[in-house]
Short mmCIF file of C-alpha atoms in Angstrom, two decimals:
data_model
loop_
_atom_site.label_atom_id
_atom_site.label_comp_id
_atom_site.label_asym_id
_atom_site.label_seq_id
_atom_site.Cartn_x
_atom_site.Cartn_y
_atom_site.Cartn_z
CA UNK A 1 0.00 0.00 0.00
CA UNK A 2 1.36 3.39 -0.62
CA UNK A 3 2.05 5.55 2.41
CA UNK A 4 2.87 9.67 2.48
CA UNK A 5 4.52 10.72 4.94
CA UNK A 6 4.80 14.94 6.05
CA UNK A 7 7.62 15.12 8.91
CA UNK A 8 7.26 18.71 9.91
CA UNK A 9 3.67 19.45 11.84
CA UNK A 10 4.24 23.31 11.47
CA UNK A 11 6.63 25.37 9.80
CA UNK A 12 6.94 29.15 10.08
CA UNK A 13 8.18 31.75 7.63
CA UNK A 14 8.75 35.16 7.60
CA UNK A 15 6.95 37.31 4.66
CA UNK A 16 8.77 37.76 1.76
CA UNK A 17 10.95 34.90 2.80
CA UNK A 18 11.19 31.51 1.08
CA UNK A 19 10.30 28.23 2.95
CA UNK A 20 9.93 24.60 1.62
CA UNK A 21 7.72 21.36 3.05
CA UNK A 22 9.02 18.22 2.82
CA UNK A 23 7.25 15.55 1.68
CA UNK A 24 8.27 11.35 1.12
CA UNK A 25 6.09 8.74 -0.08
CA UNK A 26 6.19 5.25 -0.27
CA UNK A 27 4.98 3.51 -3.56
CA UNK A 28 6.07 0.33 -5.52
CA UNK A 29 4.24 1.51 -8.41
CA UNK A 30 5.97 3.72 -11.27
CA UNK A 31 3.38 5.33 -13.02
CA UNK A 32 1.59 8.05 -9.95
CA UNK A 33 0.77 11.64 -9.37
CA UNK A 34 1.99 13.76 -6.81
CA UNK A 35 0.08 16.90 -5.67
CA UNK A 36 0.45 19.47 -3.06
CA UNK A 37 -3.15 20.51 -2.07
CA UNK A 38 -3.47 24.14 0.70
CA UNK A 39 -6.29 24.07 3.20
CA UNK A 40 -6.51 27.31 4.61
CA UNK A 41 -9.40 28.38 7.52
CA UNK A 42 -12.24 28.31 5.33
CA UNK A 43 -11.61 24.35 4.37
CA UNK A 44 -11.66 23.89 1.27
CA UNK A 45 -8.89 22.45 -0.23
CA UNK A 46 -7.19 24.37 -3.04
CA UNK A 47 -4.78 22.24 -5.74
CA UNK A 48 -1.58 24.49 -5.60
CA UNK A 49 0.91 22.14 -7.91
CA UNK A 50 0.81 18.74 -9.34
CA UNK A 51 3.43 16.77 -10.83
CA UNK A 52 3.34 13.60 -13.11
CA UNK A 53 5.67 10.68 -12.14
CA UNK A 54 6.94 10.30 -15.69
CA UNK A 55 8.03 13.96 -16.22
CA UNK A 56 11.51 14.38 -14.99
CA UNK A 57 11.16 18.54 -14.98
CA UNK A 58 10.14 19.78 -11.82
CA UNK A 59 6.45 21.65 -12.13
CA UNK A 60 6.11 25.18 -11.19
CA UNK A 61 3.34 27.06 -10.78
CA UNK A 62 4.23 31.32 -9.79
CA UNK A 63 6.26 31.10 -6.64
CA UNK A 64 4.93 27.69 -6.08
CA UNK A 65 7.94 24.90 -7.19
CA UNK A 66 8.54 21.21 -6.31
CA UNK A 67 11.58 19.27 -6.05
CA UNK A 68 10.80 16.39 -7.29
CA UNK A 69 13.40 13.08 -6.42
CA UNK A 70 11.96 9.84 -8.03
CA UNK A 71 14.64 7.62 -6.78
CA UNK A 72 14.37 9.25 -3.69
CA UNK A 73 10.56 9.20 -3.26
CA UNK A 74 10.85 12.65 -2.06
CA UNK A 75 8.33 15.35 -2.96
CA UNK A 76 9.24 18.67 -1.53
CA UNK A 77 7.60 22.29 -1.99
CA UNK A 78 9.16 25.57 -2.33
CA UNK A 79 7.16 28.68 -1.81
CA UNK A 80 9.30 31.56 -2.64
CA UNK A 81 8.52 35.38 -1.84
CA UNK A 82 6.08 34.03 0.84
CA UNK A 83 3.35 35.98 1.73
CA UNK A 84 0.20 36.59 4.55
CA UNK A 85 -2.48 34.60 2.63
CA UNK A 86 0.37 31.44 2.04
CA UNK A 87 -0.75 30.97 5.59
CA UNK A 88 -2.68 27.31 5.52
CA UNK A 89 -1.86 23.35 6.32
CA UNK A 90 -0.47 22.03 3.33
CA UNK A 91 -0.95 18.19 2.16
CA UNK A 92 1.09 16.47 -0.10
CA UNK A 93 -0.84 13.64 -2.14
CA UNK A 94 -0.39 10.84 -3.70
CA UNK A 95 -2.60 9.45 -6.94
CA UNK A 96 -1.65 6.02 -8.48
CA UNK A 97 -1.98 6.13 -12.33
CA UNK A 98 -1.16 2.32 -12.94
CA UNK A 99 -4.34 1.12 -15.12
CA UNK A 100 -6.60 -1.23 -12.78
CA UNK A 101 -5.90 0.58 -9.57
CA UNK A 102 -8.13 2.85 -7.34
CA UNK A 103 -8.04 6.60 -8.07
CA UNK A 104 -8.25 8.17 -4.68
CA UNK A 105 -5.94 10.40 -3.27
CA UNK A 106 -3.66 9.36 -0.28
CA UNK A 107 -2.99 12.29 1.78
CA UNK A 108 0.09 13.02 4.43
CA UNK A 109 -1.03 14.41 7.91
CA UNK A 110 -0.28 18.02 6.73
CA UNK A 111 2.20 21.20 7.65
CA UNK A 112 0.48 23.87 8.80
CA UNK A 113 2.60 27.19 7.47
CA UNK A 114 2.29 30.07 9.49
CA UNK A 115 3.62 33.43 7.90
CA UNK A 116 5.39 36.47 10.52
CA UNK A 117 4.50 39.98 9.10
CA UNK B 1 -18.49 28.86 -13.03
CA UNK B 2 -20.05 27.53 -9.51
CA UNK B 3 -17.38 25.15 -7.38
CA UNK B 4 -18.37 21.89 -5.59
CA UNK B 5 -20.99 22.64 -3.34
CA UNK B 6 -21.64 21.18 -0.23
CA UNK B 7 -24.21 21.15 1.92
CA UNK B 8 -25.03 21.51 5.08
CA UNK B 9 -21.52 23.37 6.34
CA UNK B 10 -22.81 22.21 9.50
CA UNK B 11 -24.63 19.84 11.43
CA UNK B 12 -24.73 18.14 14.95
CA UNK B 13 -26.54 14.71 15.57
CA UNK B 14 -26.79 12.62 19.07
CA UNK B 15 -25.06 9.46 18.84
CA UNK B 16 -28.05 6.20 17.09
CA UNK B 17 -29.27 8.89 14.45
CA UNK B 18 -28.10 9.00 10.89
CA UNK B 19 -27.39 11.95 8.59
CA UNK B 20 -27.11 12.22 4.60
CA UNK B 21 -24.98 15.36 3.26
CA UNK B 22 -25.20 16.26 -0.14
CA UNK B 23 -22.73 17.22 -2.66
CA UNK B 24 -23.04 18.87 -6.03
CA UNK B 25 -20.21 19.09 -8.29
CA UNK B 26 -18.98 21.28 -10.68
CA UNK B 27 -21.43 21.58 -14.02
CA UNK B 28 -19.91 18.73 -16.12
CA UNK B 29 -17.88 16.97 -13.68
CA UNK B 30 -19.20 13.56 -13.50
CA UNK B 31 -17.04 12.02 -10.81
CA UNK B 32 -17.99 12.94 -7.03
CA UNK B 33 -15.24 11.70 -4.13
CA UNK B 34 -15.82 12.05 -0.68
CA UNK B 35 -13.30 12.01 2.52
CA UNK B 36 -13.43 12.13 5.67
CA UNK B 37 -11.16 14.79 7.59
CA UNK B 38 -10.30 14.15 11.51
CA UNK B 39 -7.15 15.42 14.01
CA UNK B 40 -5.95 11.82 14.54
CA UNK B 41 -6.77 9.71 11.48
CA UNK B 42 -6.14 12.91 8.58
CA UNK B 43 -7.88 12.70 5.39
CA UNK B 44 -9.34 9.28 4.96
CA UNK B 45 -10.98 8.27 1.62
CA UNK B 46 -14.45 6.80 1.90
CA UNK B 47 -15.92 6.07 -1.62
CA UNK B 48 -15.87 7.66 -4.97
CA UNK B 49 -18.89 7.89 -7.49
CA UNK B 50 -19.40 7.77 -11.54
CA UNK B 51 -22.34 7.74 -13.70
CA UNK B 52 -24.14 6.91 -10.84
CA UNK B 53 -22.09 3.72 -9.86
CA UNK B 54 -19.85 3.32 -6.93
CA UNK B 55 -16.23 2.47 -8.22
CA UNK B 56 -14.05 2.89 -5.52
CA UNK B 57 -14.49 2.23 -1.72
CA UNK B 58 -12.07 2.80 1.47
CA UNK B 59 -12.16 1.20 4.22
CA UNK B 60 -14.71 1.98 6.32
CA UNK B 61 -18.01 0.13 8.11
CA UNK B 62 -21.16 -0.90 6.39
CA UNK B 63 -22.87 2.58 8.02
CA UNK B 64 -21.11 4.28 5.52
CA UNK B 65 -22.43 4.52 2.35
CA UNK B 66 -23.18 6.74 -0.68
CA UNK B 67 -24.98 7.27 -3.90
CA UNK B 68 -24.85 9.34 -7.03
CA UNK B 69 -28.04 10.64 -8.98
CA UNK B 70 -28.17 10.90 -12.97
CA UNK B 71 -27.24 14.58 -12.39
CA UNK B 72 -24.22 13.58 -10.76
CA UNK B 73 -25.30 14.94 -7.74
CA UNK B 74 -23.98 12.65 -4.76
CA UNK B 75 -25.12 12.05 -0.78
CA UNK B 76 -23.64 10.00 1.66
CA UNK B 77 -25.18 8.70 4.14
CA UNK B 78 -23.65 7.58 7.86
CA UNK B 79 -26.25 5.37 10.24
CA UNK B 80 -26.29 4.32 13.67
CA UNK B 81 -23.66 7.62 14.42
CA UNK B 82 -20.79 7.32 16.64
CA UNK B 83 -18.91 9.96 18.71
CA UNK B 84 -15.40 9.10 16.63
CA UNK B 85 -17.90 10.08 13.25
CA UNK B 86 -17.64 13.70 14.32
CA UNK B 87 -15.26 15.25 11.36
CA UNK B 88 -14.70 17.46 8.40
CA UNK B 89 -16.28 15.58 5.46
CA UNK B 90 -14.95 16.74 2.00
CA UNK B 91 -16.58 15.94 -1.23
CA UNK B 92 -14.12 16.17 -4.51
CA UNK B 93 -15.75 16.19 -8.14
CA UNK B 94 -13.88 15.34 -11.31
CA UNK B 95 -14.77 15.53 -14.56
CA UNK B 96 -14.39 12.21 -15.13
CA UNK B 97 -13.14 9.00 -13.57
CA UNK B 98 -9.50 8.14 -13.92
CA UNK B 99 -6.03 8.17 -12.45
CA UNK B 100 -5.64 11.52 -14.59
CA UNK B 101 -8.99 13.35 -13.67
CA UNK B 102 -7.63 16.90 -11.12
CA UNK B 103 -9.87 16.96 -8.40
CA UNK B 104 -11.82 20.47 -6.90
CA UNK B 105 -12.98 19.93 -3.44
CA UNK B 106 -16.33 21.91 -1.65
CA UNK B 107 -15.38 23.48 1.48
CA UNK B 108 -16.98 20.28 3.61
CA UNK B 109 -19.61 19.72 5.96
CA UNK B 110 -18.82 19.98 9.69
CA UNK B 111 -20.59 16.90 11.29
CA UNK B 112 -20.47 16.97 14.92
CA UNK B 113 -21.53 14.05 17.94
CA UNK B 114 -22.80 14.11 20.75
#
């Protein structure tokens, strides 16, 4: 079974700053998606970057990047010129794309990112 | 265009009753998720819904269950509630079902036990 795993509870960052979650997963499958979803206060959870398995370039999306380490099953994110409203828990998740399997997301426990003025 | 709307955004229920939510996914999405969201557990996934047929299923008890209407409209339903029911639940639609399919999530239903 594949497994996601966030080590850092909380994180804190001051504005204009750059900080980066880490995030490993555990998968013997090697066809997936990874995807870094941001659940601020109001609860709903907001896609911020997604990356495909198969692309070796690392996906960026505005100050949002990944570092993406196949080999390593590591699945970090980089939020650069951080600002007030970056403020949120942030899951990394994990989406198998092997044909046959289920489709559901597999979520860490989260970081929750606070941002200093 | 309107998101994934979920409703209600809250609700409390004693523990023995049972409680439906609803969930209505974006225009043209024809794939409805749902999760379950608590402190200990994190997000869990519960079942997921297409053309009206259930194609995917965590694991969770019988009392769980769902269903999807020809409009793609979903509701689960939860019987026979339990204190450790009390969580965020988040509904996800997609436009359709597949490994490849982004998912957009409503902004949950607060279900509380006592």
């Amino acid at each position: 079974a594949q497994t996601v795993t966030q080590s850092q509870p909380e994180m804190s960052v001051q504005e204009a700053e750059t900080v980066t979650l880490s995030c490993t997963y555990d998968t013997s499958e090697s066809d997936y998606y990874l995807f870094w979803y941001k659940q601020p206060p109001s609860r709903q959870m907001i896609l911020v970057i997604r990356q495909e398995a198969y692309k070796q370039q690392n996906a960026t999306e505005n100050r949002f990047s990944v570092n993406f380490q196949k080999a390593a099953k590591s699945f970090s994110l980089k939020i650069s010129d951080s600002q007030l409203g970056d403020a949120a828990m942030y899951f990394c998740a994990y989406r198998s794309a092997t044909r046959g399997s289920q489709g559901n997301l597999i979520f860490g426990k989260g970081t929750k990112l606070s941002v200093k003025p | 265009k309107a998101g994934v709307t979920q409703t209600p955004r809250y609700l409390i229920k004693t523990r023995g009753q049972q409680v439906t939510l609803s969930c209505s996914p974006i225009s043209g999405h024809r794939s409805v998720s749902w999760y379950q969201q608590t402190p200990g557990q994190g997000l869990q996934f519960l079942f997921e819904y297409f053309s009206e047929t259930q194609r995917n299923k965590g694991n969770f008890p019988g009392r769980f269950s769902g269903r999807q209407f020809s409009n793609s409209r979903s509701e689960m339903n939860v019987s026979t509630l339990e204190l450790g029911d009390s969580a965020l639940y988040l509904c996800a639609s997609s436009r359709d079902w597949g490994m490849s399919a982004e998912a957009f999530f409503g902004q949950g239903t607060r279900l509380t036990v006592v």
